[in-house]
Amino acid sequence: MTDARPATAAATVPCPFCALGCDDLSPVLNGARLRFSAPDCPILDAAAAAADAALSAPAAPRVGGAPASLEAACAAAAGLLGGARAPLVSGLAADLAGIRAALRLARALGATVDHAHGDALRRNLAVFQSDGWMTASLGEVRNRCDLLVVLGAGLFRRLPRLAGRVLRPAERLDGGAGPALVILDPAAPETLPEAVRALAPELLPVPVARAGEALGLLRALLAGRPVMADGAGGAGRAALATLLARLRAARYPVIAWSAAEFGFPHADLALEQAAGLVRSLNETGRAALLPLGAGDADASAHQACAWHSGFSLPTALAGGRAVYDPYLNRGDRLLAAGEADALLWLSCLRPDPAPPESPVPTVAVGHPGLRLAAEPAVFIPVGVPGIDHAGLIHRGDGLATLGLRRLRDNPWPTAAAVLERILGLIPAREEN
Amino acid sequence: MLTRLSGGRIYDPAQGIDGEVRDIYLRDGRICAPPADPAMADVHYPLEGQVVMAGAIDIHSHVAGGNVNNARVLMPEQHVARQARYPGLPFGGSPWSTFDTGYRYAEMGFTTVVEPAVLPINAGHAHAELADIPILDKAGLAILGNDDFLLRLLRGGAGQATVNDYVAWTLCATQCLGVKVINAGGAAAFRFNAREFGLDDEVPFYGVTSRRILNALQRAVVALGVGHPLHVHCNNLGVPGNVDTALRTMEAAEGLPMHLAHVQFYGYGADGPHGFSTGAARLAEALGRHPNITVDVGQVLFGQTVTISGDVMRQHAARGIARPRKWALWEGEDGGGGIVPFRYRAGNFVNALQWAIGLELFLLVDDPWRVFFTTDHPNGAPFTAYPELFHLLMSRDHRARWLARIHPEAADACLLRHLEREYTLYEIATMTRAAPARLLGLGDRGHLGPGAVADIAVYADLEDRGEMFRAARLVLKDGVPVVRDGRVVNPVRGRTHAVNPDYDRAIERPLAAWFDRFHLQRLDNFRLDPGRLAETAGAELVIH
């Protein structure tokens, strides 16, 4: 093909598809097909392929599986959601404008709001809200961290370019080469991604489900408490003592994880140990946490919900007031318990996260190729932020926002426009 | 459409109007000259016996940005809604939401608020959050002074012109109205494990003093013609004896304009049996000698609040006094911050003296054009406590009632009981309207002259000034009634104000290289695109 051309006047553009928020993508349009010349990232490749495939999918919304006009689909959505007594607005995998529109709609509906990865988000928040914590941004880790302790090797799968962009940048503010790497995970070294293996990490055979034990022992040793155990969490005492010595000797050790890796009961108690260890290290030296979520705009959804309602997710907006309850208001629980009678699912970054399988009538506003196990009552395809329209989205650490750009012509409205349109069709409720 | 406000008593210090009964006319969202015939007005508000002022302006209130938002999340138990205050308005049942912030400010007659701490990397977030504060006009101040690029420039002996270009570039990249510096160099020094940092201490690695950073930024703001002077959070906040730091910072300004924020937190001597005493008289006296300096007070009022600051070193030092016992600290690109919940108690000697010192500053500084009405929301108290503060300033009796209730040693140790002054409505209008507009360089507000935006607050003239200012009888925003009888009736959208000073684009070459070397974002992706802020962040930008 000879008509390949840069998709944008900007030299490089940001990527919204994982929590790392890289911004060195060089998009090239070849006809209608979008390609990214650099970087090598499986998450980006999959997202780009899905966005490409979307162009060949039918662009029309569907009501009851049949093609419908946008007007008719929005009316059907408004009827379904407006008639519900206890709607759930969830997914929220979108840019800030889409999320903000979803929150305004949820308020008008008296809905409960959650995010597709709300459970992961809440593991971190449970730590934050009970004790607080000390954290570093991805940029600070890139420039200053000299010892990175990763809880669960799955983090590297979730952030494919973490090793290259954050742990081995060409140059750092502190002049160093990048942190030594310790991974708490019983995985065999050869199962790690090549870029991670190249950093010669030390692996301690501690599964995430037992990380709290190992971290607890480190805290006890640091506090000078009498310790009888000869190890904890799968690691021997000598190995943990060595790790503690390294944490104390480091100028800026950081403990990182993705809460999505901690899918077991009371995982926040394990993460609390990490927060406590970092607090203690800071009494004389420096240390920080890098607590990450699951991506798919969970950071943006959390931040936007906090400033709209005063609370993070999940929050119920029924009766004109916001009620935050991290157990009762969980989206999955409401669906499983039959306590929600309609679902609005917003997910426009990738074909996933898909709407949960549920008998509840569902309006899906999402990626044209959204993975649908069953045909929802209403499906409205919308553009992909950062490919089909401009937007803002938070990096996974919640600090930076990425200015997403429109890279190609496309037939879809934005999620924000669709949700605003539905909102305009919801009659004002009499609140009590 | 022509609107007439008739019969009200006008307090408009910018025009020297002190309680005269006059009519005011508005057209198309602006105040206009009186028409030949008053009967031409399409809408008429008879305001006989009521007090009329321009909409109030808060120059320093932490209302948006990641640090504020995380404080909301840290303390969900502190702002539970028992019932919705405004069930019919967007998020009217969410205390401490951006929406409630807009409603509550508007109820009190405020129409403009400045978020004083926008970390450049968080600017996109800050704009999106500010955009969701209804009714009010907003602006942010961009934080500089702990940023590697500036410290490198200074270490390398760069000329002032280069610093000026960088500061102008930052204002454009963040779309802010002015520049804030927080404990200049302190957060950078904290990265090298420094736990104290004074005006003449050097930042490790860079070999640049806090004073040098302050000077460079202050000169840049002056040279660029930015309306708002450098907005300074000094070193040593909250430390007994720090009145010396404030005084030395005033000297360091070398006669150029500088605004010192929340000076109550710098009004501390180290005398007396508790090693903590009032330094208000020394501060007030020094202000008299330095007409180039303005201050806002950061008044403490008793009750539960949460301190939110970009002074990461100070917040780390305060971790032990967190009540409830949880606190959060973060470090990010070129800055950081901390969130420490706190309860100011009248029966605590230190807290009571802090309360008294703030009031002493208000009462000892006799120029309401240079002392500004803030609680450093929410650090000294939430802005919702402003009516109490108006009452304290305007009623000696009210102060006396409180003096009988606070820690007795604090009541004895302070000057407050000897201060007779009571603020007049004219002085209140100066401090909360005319002077803030002038200080921010926003000539289109803070007064009621023709051409000003029609942001107007009308109050019942009540003896209890707290009640009076708690609930404006009528508030117009851009000429549209938004509050009636103390209740929001129309949650219009406000705008966001910024300055875009000119600069030599040559600065973008070394800056782009610096981003490529040390940042996770490139320069072109780091800076906000003002043309897209409406679409991406919902912000309607006004560039001055």
Coordinates of C-alpha atoms in Angstrom, one line a residue, chain A residues 10-14 20-24 26 95-97 100 103-104 107 125 128-140 142-144 165-166 169-174 251-252 279 281-288 302-304 306-312 317 319-324 389-392 394-395 397-406 414 431-432, chain B residues 65-66 69-77 79-84 86-99 119 121-125 128-129 131-132 148 152 188 190-195 205-206 316 319 325-335 339 493 514-526 528-529 532-539:
Chain A
A10 CA 0.9 15.0 16.6
A11 CA 4.2 13.1 16.6
T12 CA 3.0 10.6 19.1
V13 CA -0.3 9.9 20.9
P14 CA -1.3 8.4 24.2
L20 CA 0.6 2.5 32.3
G21 CA -0.6 5.2 29.9
C22 CA 2.2 5.2 27.4
D23 CA 2.2 8.2 25.0
D24 CA 4.8 7.2 22.4
S26 CA 2.9 6.5 16.2
D95 CA -12.9 8.4 29.0
L96 CA -13.7 11.1 31.6
A97 CA -16.4 12.7 29.5
R100 CA -19.1 12.0 33.8
L103 CA -22.7 9.6 36.5
R104 CA -25.1 12.4 35.6
R107 CA -28.0 10.5 39.4
L125 CA -9.4 1.6 49.0
F128 CA -6.5 3.7 52.1
Q129 CA -9.6 4.3 54.1
S130 CA -8.6 2.4 57.2
D131 CA -5.0 3.6 57.6
G132 CA -4.0 5.8 54.7
W133 CA -0.8 5.2 52.9
M134 CA 2.3 6.6 51.3
T135 CA 2.5 6.3 47.5
A136 CA 4.7 7.2 44.6
S137 CA 3.5 7.9 41.0
L138 CA 4.8 5.9 38.1
G139 CA 7.0 8.8 37.2
E140 CA 8.6 8.9 40.6
R142 CA 10.8 5.7 36.9
N143 CA 13.1 8.4 38.2
R144 CA 14.0 7.5 41.7
R165 CA 9.4 2.3 30.2
V166 CA 9.5 2.5 34.0
P169 CA 14.4 4.1 31.1
A170 CA 17.4 5.5 29.1
E171 CA 18.0 8.1 31.7
R172 CA 16.8 8.9 35.2
L173 CA 16.7 12.0 37.4
D174 CA 18.8 10.4 40.0
R251 CA 17.3 5.1 49.0
Y252 CA 13.7 4.7 47.7
R279 CA 5.1 3.8 56.9
L281 CA 10.5 2.6 56.7
N282 CA 9.7 6.3 56.3
E283 CA 10.4 7.0 59.9
T284 CA 14.1 7.2 59.1
G285 CA 14.4 6.7 55.4
R286 CA 12.2 6.8 52.4
A287 CA 9.9 4.3 50.8
A288 CA 6.6 4.2 49.0
H302 CA -13.0 6.3 40.9
Q303 CA -11.8 9.9 40.7
A304 CA -14.9 11.2 38.8
A306 CA -15.5 10.9 44.1
W307 CA -15.9 14.4 43.0
H308 CA -19.5 13.9 41.8
S309 CA -20.8 12.1 44.8
G310 CA -18.2 12.7 47.4
F311 CA -17.5 8.9 47.5
S312 CA -15.7 6.3 45.4
L317 CA -27.7 7.6 44.2
G319 CA -33.5 9.2 46.8
G320 CA -31.4 12.2 45.7
R321 CA -28.5 11.5 48.0
A322 CA -25.3 9.5 47.7
V323 CA -24.8 6.4 49.9
Y324 CA -21.4 4.8 49.8
H389 CA -12.5 10.8 19.4
A390 CA -10.6 13.0 21.8
G391 CA -10.8 12.6 25.6
L392 CA -9.1 12.6 28.9
H394 CA -6.2 9.0 34.1
R395 CA -3.0 7.0 34.1
D397 CA -1.7 5.9 39.4
G398 CA -4.4 8.5 39.2
L399 CA -2.1 11.5 39.0
A400 CA -1.5 12.2 35.3
T401 CA -4.3 12.5 32.7
L402 CA -3.7 11.6 29.1
G403 CA -5.0 13.8 26.3
L404 CA -6.4 11.2 23.9
R405 CA -6.8 12.2 20.3
R406 CA -9.1 11.3 17.4
T414 CA -19.1 9.4 21.6
E431 CA -37.5 13.0 44.9
N432 CA -38.6 12.5 48.4
Chain B
G65 CA -7.6 18.4 42.1
G66 CA -6.3 15.0 43.0
N69 CA -10.5 14.4 45.8
N70 CA -8.4 11.8 47.6
A71 CA -9.2 13.5 50.9
R72 CA -12.9 13.0 50.1
V73 CA -12.2 9.3 49.6
L74 CA -10.1 9.0 52.7
M75 CA -12.9 10.1 55.0
P76 CA -16.2 8.8 53.7
E77 CA -17.5 8.6 57.3
H79 CA -19.6 13.5 55.0
V80 CA -22.5 11.1 55.1
A81 CA -25.7 12.7 53.9
R82 CA -28.6 12.0 56.3
Q83 CA -30.9 13.6 53.7
A84 CA -30.4 15.5 50.5
Y86 CA -31.1 19.7 47.2
P87 CA -32.9 16.5 46.1
G88 CA -33.8 18.1 42.8
L89 CA -30.4 19.3 41.8
P90 CA -27.5 17.3 40.4
F91 CA -25.7 15.6 43.2
G92 CA -27.6 17.9 45.7
G93 CA -27.4 15.0 48.2
S94 CA -23.7 14.7 48.2
P95 CA -22.0 16.8 50.9
W96 CA -18.4 17.7 49.8
S97 CA -19.1 16.9 46.1
T98 CA -18.0 19.5 43.6
F99 CA -21.7 20.2 43.1
L119 CA 0.2 20.4 40.1
I121 CA 0.8 16.9 35.7
N122 CA -2.6 16.8 37.4
A123 CA -4.0 19.9 35.5
G124 CA -6.3 17.9 33.2
H125 CA -7.9 16.3 36.2
A128 CA -12.4 18.4 34.7
E129 CA -13.2 18.6 38.4
A131 CA -15.8 22.2 35.5
D132 CA -18.1 20.2 37.7
D148 CA 13.3 19.5 38.3
R152 CA 18.2 22.5 36.8
A188 CA 12.5 18.4 46.3
F190 CA 12.2 15.7 50.9
R191 CA 13.2 13.4 48.1
F192 CA 16.7 13.4 49.5
N193 CA 15.2 12.6 52.9
A194 CA 15.5 16.1 54.3
R195 CA 12.8 16.6 57.0
F205 CA 21.7 17.8 44.4
Y206 CA 20.7 21.1 42.9
H316 CA 4.7 14.0 56.9
R319 CA 1.3 12.5 60.7
R325 CA -5.6 8.3 63.0
K326 CA -5.1 7.9 59.3
W327 CA -3.2 10.0 56.8
A328 CA -2.0 9.8 53.3
L329 CA 1.1 11.1 51.6
W330 CA 2.0 11.0 47.9
E331 CA 4.8 12.0 45.7
G332 CA 4.5 12.5 42.0
E333 CA 6.2 14.3 39.1
D334 CA 7.6 17.6 40.4
G335 CA 5.5 17.6 43.6
I339 CA -3.8 14.5 53.6
R493 CA -22.4 26.3 34.7
W514 CA 13.8 17.2 29.2
F515 CA 10.4 15.5 28.8
D516 CA 11.9 12.9 26.6
R517 CA 14.7 12.2 29.0
F518 CA 12.9 12.2 32.3
H519 CA 9.1 12.0 31.8
L520 CA 6.6 9.3 31.0
Q521 CA 4.8 11.8 28.8
R522 CA 6.1 13.9 26.0
L523 CA 5.8 17.6 25.9
D524 CA 3.1 17.7 23.3
N525 CA 1.0 15.2 25.3
F526 CA 1.7 16.8 28.6
L528 CA -3.4 20.8 27.8
D529 CA -4.9 21.7 24.5
R532 CA -10.2 20.6 23.5
L533 CA -10.9 21.3 27.1
A534 CA -14.6 21.9 26.5
E535 CA -15.0 18.6 24.8
T536 CA -12.7 16.5 27.0
A537 CA -13.1 18.1 30.4
G538 CA -16.3 20.1 30.1
A539 CA -14.4 23.3 30.9

